[in-house]
C-alpha atoms as a printed R data frame, in Angstrom:
    type eleno elety resid chain resno       x       y       z
1   ATOM     1    CA   MET     A     1  99.006 230.295 118.880
2   ATOM     2    CA   ASN     A     2  96.945 229.980 122.079
3   ATOM     3    CA   GLU     A     3  93.764 230.005 119.976
4   ATOM     4    CA   MET     A     4  95.141 227.214 117.784
5   ATOM     5    CA   ASN     A     5  96.106 225.186 120.865
6   ATOM     6    CA   GLU     A     6  92.619 225.669 122.291
7   ATOM     7    CA   ILE     A     7  91.013 224.466 119.052
8   ATOM     8    CA   SER     A     8  93.317 221.467 118.959
9   ATOM     9    CA   GLU     A     9  92.518 220.648 122.588
10  ATOM    10    CA   ILE     A    10  88.780 220.825 121.881
11  ATOM    11    CA   LYS     A    11  89.168 218.417 118.965
12  ATOM    12    CA   ILE     A    12  91.210 216.042 121.095
13  ATOM    13    CA   GLU     A    13  88.572 216.033 123.818
14  ATOM    14    CA   GLU     A    14  85.857 215.419 121.232
15  ATOM    15    CA   LYS     A    15  87.848 212.467 119.905
16  ATOM    16    CA   LEU     A    16  88.368 211.137 123.415
17  ATOM    17    CA   ARG     A    17  84.607 211.284 123.967
18  ATOM    18    CA   GLU     A    18  84.032 209.478 120.675
19  ATOM    19    CA   PHE     A    19  86.480 206.706 121.582
20  ATOM    20    CA   PHE     A    20  85.058 206.474 125.089
21  ATOM    21    CA   GLU     A    21  81.459 206.063 123.914
22  ATOM    22    CA   ALA     A    22  82.439 203.508 121.272
23  ATOM    23    CA   ASN     A    23  84.383 201.514 123.844
24  ATOM    24    CA   TYR     A    24  81.509 201.698 126.323
25  ATOM    25    CA   GLU     A    25  79.012 200.410 123.742
26  ATOM    26    CA   TYR     A    26  81.347 197.545 122.875
27  ATOM    27    CA   LEU     A    27  81.792 196.574 126.531
28  ATOM    28    CA   LYS     A    28  78.044 196.821 127.137
29  ATOM    29    CA   GLU     A    29  77.259 194.526 124.227
30  ATOM    30    CA   THR     A    30  79.956 191.973 124.992
31  ATOM    31    CA   SER     A    31  79.519 191.865 128.787
32  ATOM    32    CA   GLY     A    32  75.761 192.396 129.066
33  ATOM    33    CA   HIS     A    33  76.327 195.047 131.746
34  ATOM    34    CA   SER     A    34  75.614 198.766 131.631
35  ATOM    35    CA   ILE     A    35  76.007 201.757 133.950
36  ATOM    36    CA   ASN     A    36  73.837 204.813 134.449
37  ATOM    37    CA   GLU     A    37  74.624 208.194 132.939
38  ATOM    38    CA   MET     A    38  76.118 209.576 136.143
39  ATOM    39    CA   MET     A    39  78.607 206.719 136.435
40  ATOM    40    CA   ARG     A    40  79.434 206.974 132.738
41  ATOM    41    CA   GLU     A    41  80.227 210.673 133.125
42  ATOM    42    CA   ARG     A    42  82.354 209.880 136.164
43  ATOM    43    CA   ALA     A    43  84.286 207.353 134.103
44  ATOM    44    CA   PHE     A    44  84.846 209.818 131.259
45  ATOM    45    CA   GLU     A    45  85.944 212.351 133.856
46  ATOM    46    CA   GLN     A    46  88.809 210.002 134.733
47  ATOM    47    CA   VAL     A    47  89.775 209.672 131.074
48  ATOM    48    CA   LEU     A    48  89.741 213.423 130.550
49  ATOM    49    CA   ALA     A    49  91.679 214.176 133.737
50  ATOM    50    CA   TYR     A    50  94.250 211.500 132.826
51  ATOM    51    CA   TRP     A    51  94.786 213.126 129.430
52  ATOM    52    CA   LYS     A    52  95.061 216.646 130.812
53  ATOM    53    CA   ARG     A    53  97.498 215.598 133.540
54  ATOM    54    CA   HIS     A    54  99.745 213.535 131.279
55  ATOM    55    CA   ARG     A    55  99.371 215.419 127.990
56  ATOM    56    CA   LYS     A    56 102.970 216.641 128.041
57  ATOM    57    CA   MET     A    57 104.360 213.194 128.787
58  ATOM    58    CA   MET     A    58 102.376 211.612 125.958
59  ATOM    59    CA   LEU     A    59 103.329 214.250 123.414
60  ATOM    60    CA   GLU     A    60 107.020 214.505 124.336
61  ATOM    61    CA   GLY     A    61 107.641 210.793 124.820
62  ATOM    62    CA   ASN     A    62 106.574 207.590 123.110
63  ATOM    63    CA   VAL     A    63 104.028 205.706 125.225
64  ATOM    64    CA   SER     A    64 103.141 202.184 124.146
65  ATOM    65    CA   SER     A    65 101.824 198.889 125.496
66  ATOM    66    CA   ILE     A    66 104.093 195.888 125.089
67  ATOM    67    CA   GLU     A    67 103.067 192.260 125.396
68  ATOM    68    CA   ILE     A    68 105.573 190.235 127.390
69  ATOM    69    CA   SER     A    69 105.742 186.451 127.532
70  ATOM    70    CA   VAL     A    70 107.894 184.412 129.917
71  ATOM    71    CA   PRO     A    71 107.853 180.772 128.736
72  ATOM    72    CA   ASN     A    72 109.272 177.524 130.127
73  ATOM    73    CA   LEU     A    73 108.794 178.289 133.809
74  ATOM    74    CA   HIS     A    74 108.399 175.684 136.560
75  ATOM    75    CA   THR     A    75 106.854 175.975 140.002
76  ATOM    76    CA   PRO     A    76 109.301 175.879 142.957
77  ATOM    77    CA   ASN     A    77 108.007 172.847 144.851
78  ATOM    78    CA   LYS     A    78 106.303 170.499 142.364
79  ATOM    79    CA   ASP     A    79 108.080 171.482 139.149
80  ATOM    80    CA   ILE     A    80 104.784 172.166 137.325
81  ATOM    81    CA   PRO     A    81 105.448 173.795 133.933
82  ATOM    82    CA   TYR     A    82 103.740 177.120 133.190
83  ATOM    83    CA   SER     A    83 104.268 180.372 131.352
84  ATOM    84    CA   LEU     A    84 103.451 184.006 132.073
85  ATOM    85    CA   GLU     A    85 101.907 186.473 129.660
86  ATOM    86    CA   GLY     A    86 101.076 190.093 130.312
87  ATOM    87    CA   LYS     A    87 100.916 193.582 128.926
88  ATOM    88    CA   ILE     A    88 102.792 196.534 130.352
89  ATOM    89    CA   ASP     A    89 103.015 200.230 129.519
90  ATOM    90    CA   VAL     A    90 106.348 201.650 128.438
91  ATOM    91    CA   LEU     A    91 107.494 205.253 128.152
92  ATOM    92    CA   GLU     A    92 110.445 205.990 125.869
93  ATOM    93    CA   LYS     A    93 111.885 209.479 126.318
94  ATOM    94    CA   ASP     A    94 115.349 210.912 125.732
95  ATOM    95    CA   GLY     A    95 116.705 207.433 125.048
96  ATOM    96    CA   LYS     A    96 115.481 206.076 128.393
97  ATOM    97    CA   LEU     A    97 112.916 203.372 129.126
98  ATOM    98    CA   SER     A    98 110.382 203.680 131.942
99  ATOM    99    CA   LEU     A    99 108.022 200.873 132.837
100 ATOM   100    CA   PHE     A   100 104.713 201.630 134.519
101 ATOM   101    CA   ASP     A   101 101.358 200.192 135.521
102 ATOM   102    CA   VAL     A   102  98.086 202.120 135.380
103 ATOM   103    CA   THR     A   103  95.386 201.477 137.970
104 ATOM   104    CA   THR     A   104  92.120 202.979 139.168
105 ATOM   105    CA   ASN     A   105  93.205 202.371 142.766
106 ATOM   106    CA   SER     A   106  93.983 205.442 144.846
107 ATOM   107    CA   LYS     A   107  97.544 206.388 145.815
108 ATOM   108    CA   GLU     A   108  96.820 205.190 149.347
109 ATOM   109    CA   GLN     A   109  95.714 201.774 148.063
110 ATOM   110    CA   ILE     A   110  98.788 201.537 145.828
111 ATOM   111    CA   GLU     A   111 101.095 202.362 148.728
112 ATOM   112    CA   ASP     A   112  99.347 199.753 150.900
113 ATOM   113    CA   ASP     A   113  99.880 197.079 148.220
114 ATOM   114    CA   ILE     A   114 103.227 198.355 146.934
115 ATOM   115    CA   GLU     A   115 104.867 194.938 147.272
116 ATOM   116    CA   LEU     A   116 102.457 193.433 144.734
117 ATOM   117    CA   TYR     A   117 103.194 196.166 142.209
118 ATOM   118    CA   ARG     A   118 106.931 195.894 142.886
119 ATOM   119    CA   ASP     A   119 106.949 192.165 142.136
120 ATOM   120    CA   GLU     A   120 105.024 192.640 138.889
121 ATOM   121    CA   LEU     A   121 107.097 195.579 137.619
122 ATOM   122    CA   ASN     A   122 110.437 194.011 138.557
123 ATOM   123    CA   LEU     A   123 109.494 190.814 136.743
124 ATOM   124    CA   TYR     A   124 108.400 192.637 133.581
125 ATOM   125    CA   ALA     A   125 111.398 194.991 133.731
126 ATOM   126    CA   HIS     A   126 113.750 192.014 133.811
127 ATOM   127    CA   GLU     A   127 112.098 190.450 130.762
128 ATOM   128    CA   LEU     A   128 111.962 193.757 128.875
129 ATOM   129    CA   GLU     A   129 115.689 194.307 129.445
130 ATOM   130    CA   ARG     A   130 116.385 190.783 128.210
131 ATOM   131    CA   ILE     A   131 114.255 191.216 125.064
132 ATOM   132    CA   GLN     A   132 115.375 194.710 124.100
133 ATOM   133    CA   GLU     A   133 118.897 194.440 125.493
134 ATOM   134    CA   GLY     A   134 118.487 197.778 127.203
135 ATOM   135    CA   SER     A   135 118.209 199.095 130.724
136 ATOM   136    CA   VAL     A   136 114.973 200.181 132.401
137 ATOM   137    CA   ALA     A   137 115.600 203.565 134.008
138 ATOM   138    CA   GLU     A   138 112.612 203.592 136.360
139 ATOM   139    CA   THR     A   139 109.401 201.831 137.286
140 ATOM   140    CA   PHE     A   140 106.288 203.407 138.742
141 ATOM   141    CA   VAL     A   141 102.535 203.022 139.242
142 ATOM   142    CA   MET     A   142 100.122 205.662 137.956
143 ATOM   143    CA   THR     A   143  96.645 206.118 139.392
144 ATOM   144    CA   THR     A   144  93.688 207.403 137.401
145 ATOM   145    CA   SER     A   145  91.741 208.056 140.599
146 ATOM   146    CA   VAL     A   146  90.810 211.736 140.259
147 ATOM   147    CA   PRO     A   147  91.166 214.004 143.343
148 ATOM   148    CA   LYS     A   148  88.164 216.020 144.491
149 ATOM   149    CA   ASP     A   149  89.666 219.383 143.509
150 ATOM   150    CA   VAL     A   150  90.260 218.179 139.940
151 ATOM   151    CA   ARG     A   151  86.708 216.828 139.692
152 ATOM   152    CA   HIS     A   152  85.363 220.096 141.059
153 ATOM   153    CA   ALA     A   153  87.323 222.159 138.500
154 ATOM   154    CA   LEU     A   154  86.153 219.949 135.627
155 ATOM   155    CA   LYS     A   155  82.558 220.256 136.782
156 ATOM   156    CA   ASN     A   156  82.832 224.056 137.017
157 ATOM   157    CA   ASN     A   157  84.617 224.236 133.662
158 ATOM   158    CA   SER     A   158  87.110 226.606 135.303
159 ATOM   159    CA   LEU     A   159  90.433 226.621 133.462
160 ATOM   160    CA   PRO     A   160  92.458 228.505 136.147
161 ATOM   161    CA   GLU     A   161  91.048 226.255 138.870
162 ATOM   162    CA   LEU     A   162  91.767 223.161 136.777
163 ATOM   163    CA   GLU     A   163  95.344 224.193 135.984
164 ATOM   164    CA   HIS     A   164  96.018 224.762 139.684
165 ATOM   165    CA   ALA     A   165  94.444 221.429 140.666
166 ATOM   166    CA   LEU     A   166  96.355 219.498 137.988
167 ATOM   167    CA   GLU     A   167  99.619 221.118 139.019
168 ATOM   168    CA   ASN     A   168  99.088 219.937 142.608
169 ATOM   169    CA   TRP     A   169  98.006 216.435 141.570
170 ATOM   170    CA   ASN     A   170 100.799 213.874 141.573
171 ATOM   171    CA   PRO     A   171  99.286 210.546 140.456
172 ATOM   172    CA   ILE     A   172 102.626 208.712 140.280
173 ATOM   173    CA   VAL     A   173 103.942 206.317 142.932
174 ATOM   174    CA   PRO     A   174 107.622 205.411 142.335
175 ATOM   175    CA   VAL     A   175 108.515 201.741 142.673
176 ATOM   176    CA   GLN     A   176 112.057 200.682 143.448
177 ATOM   177    CA   HIS     A   177 113.535 198.773 140.513
178 ATOM   178    CA   ASN     A   178 115.523 195.795 141.767
179 ATOM   179    CA   LYS     A   179 117.274 193.874 139.016
180 ATOM   180    CA   ASN     A   180 117.812 190.877 141.318
181 ATOM   181    CA   ALA     A   181 114.186 190.494 142.399
182 ATOM   182    CA   GLN     A   182 112.971 188.267 139.548
183 ATOM   183    CA   ASP     A   183 113.576 184.934 141.302
184 ATOM   184    CA   ALA     A   184 111.666 185.970 144.420
185 ATOM   185    CA   ALA     A   185 108.753 187.258 142.318
186 ATOM   186    CA   LEU     A   186 108.624 184.073 140.226
187 ATOM   187    CA   LYS     A   187 108.653 181.944 143.379
188 ATOM   188    CA   LYS     A   188 105.497 183.706 144.612
189 ATOM   189    CA   VAL     A   189 103.808 183.268 141.231
190 ATOM   190    CA   GLY     A   190 104.813 179.616 141.109
191 ATOM   191    CA   GLU     A   191 103.320 178.961 144.532
192 ATOM   192    CA   VAL     A   192 100.007 180.437 143.367
193 ATOM   193    CA   VAL     A   193 100.107 178.228 140.255
194 ATOM   194    CA   GLU     A   194 100.578 175.179 142.467
195 ATOM   195    CA   LYS     A   195  97.543 176.103 144.558
196 ATOM   196    CA   ILE     A   196  95.458 176.542 141.413
197 ATOM   197    CA   GLN     A   197  96.587 173.204 140.011
198 ATOM   198    CA   ASN     A   198  95.828 171.531 143.345
199 ATOM   199    CA   CYS     A   199  92.376 173.203 143.472
200 ATOM   200    CA   GLU     A   200  93.279 174.881 146.754
201 ATOM   201    CA   PHE     A   201  90.706 177.650 146.874
202 ATOM   202    CA   ASP     A   202  89.813 177.580 150.558
203 ATOM   203    CA   PRO     A   203  88.710 181.026 151.782
204 ATOM   204    CA   PRO     A   204  89.918 182.501 155.089
205 ATOM   205    CA   ALA     A   205  87.852 181.736 158.165
206 ATOM   206    CA   PRO     A   206  84.949 184.138 158.871
207 ATOM   207    CA   SER     A   207  86.844 185.416 161.902
208 ATOM   208    CA   ASP     A   208  89.756 186.404 159.630
209 ATOM   209    CA   LEU     A   209  87.420 188.250 157.272
210 ATOM   210    CA   LYS     A   210  86.284 190.434 160.171
211 ATOM   211    CA   LYS     A   211  89.796 191.468 161.186
212 ATOM   212    CA   LYS     A   212  90.936 195.018 160.479
213 ATOM   213    CA   TYR     A   213  92.832 195.013 157.215
214 ATOM   214    CA   LYS     A   214  93.748 198.415 155.752
215 ATOM   215    CA   ASP     A   215  92.402 201.898 156.357
216 ATOM   216    CA   GLY     A   216  90.717 200.469 159.444
217 ATOM   217    CA   LYS     A   217  88.310 198.444 157.321
218 ATOM   218    CA   PRO     A   218  87.704 194.701 157.769
219 ATOM   219    CA   PHE     A   219  89.053 192.292 155.176
220 ATOM   220    CA   TYR     A   220  85.615 191.417 153.807
221 ATOM   221    CA   THR     A   221  84.910 195.090 153.071
222 ATOM   222    CA   HIS     A   222  88.306 196.011 151.664
223 ATOM   223    CA   VAL     A   223  88.963 192.853 149.625
224 ATOM   224    CA   CYS     A   224  85.882 190.662 149.307
225 ATOM   225    CA   GLN     A   225  83.739 193.444 147.860
226 ATOM   226    CA   ASN     A   226  85.931 193.290 144.725
227 ATOM   227    CA   CYS     A   227  85.577 189.513 144.339
228 ATOM   228    CA   ASP     A   228  83.148 188.379 141.622
229 ATOM   229    CA   ILE     A   229  82.402 185.065 143.345
230 ATOM   230    CA   ARG     A   230  81.937 186.371 146.894
231 ATOM   231    CA   LYS     A   231  78.264 185.322 146.931
232 ATOM   232    CA   SER     A   232  79.406 181.720 146.440
233 ATOM   233    CA   CYS     A   233  81.920 181.936 149.314
234 ATOM   234    CA   GLU     A   234  80.742 180.230 152.496
235 ATOM   235    CA   ALA     A   235  82.862 182.497 154.703
236 ATOM   236    CA   TYR     A   236  81.560 185.682 153.065
237 ATOM   237    CA   ARG     A   237  77.939 184.571 153.360
238 ATOM   238    CA   GLN     A   238  78.390 184.491 157.128
239 ATOM   239    CA   MET     A   239  79.281 188.192 157.247
């Protein structure tokens, strides 16, 4: 039986590699961007570690992505009509629904920004309960950021070391599910919509970008580095 499981696992990993390479080629062709071999292997490492860590959950439960649409919304101050559309991951197991978000951010980054994830998950949980007329048992965020000991075990191709590292790796951050939080979350979204409609895109002052943000890093390092239009930002150019 162990031999059969090992063969099956090898085939699964081969299929994962096949899907990964096909997806990479598609993204390269459609985006015009590519990454070197080292970065590509690092990315596949995340995929492989994610599968190995959550294999049991995926096989024992039904994991799917559900598109959720919230129409006929209006902003809180100017009554601007808008709608929300998104996709969320759902785990169905033992008759219970769990709603979760997957991110490449580390657990520390998730915990720093937990309010943002809480708003998103509470909003989607409310809509999912309305659509399916069921109750969401739990909500959580799952990181694909691979710890050093897991990466080391994968690199060494050491099964005992990998099993130990995976057992000690907890990539899940629970998020409190508040059934009465939808209005507060929608108010925040509506205020952002109003700023977009009013073309209010003013960046923080350069002095604010230099302030310590999280993990002791300044705002422009922690946040601006992930912004695609930072080179067009007057405040960032002064850093």
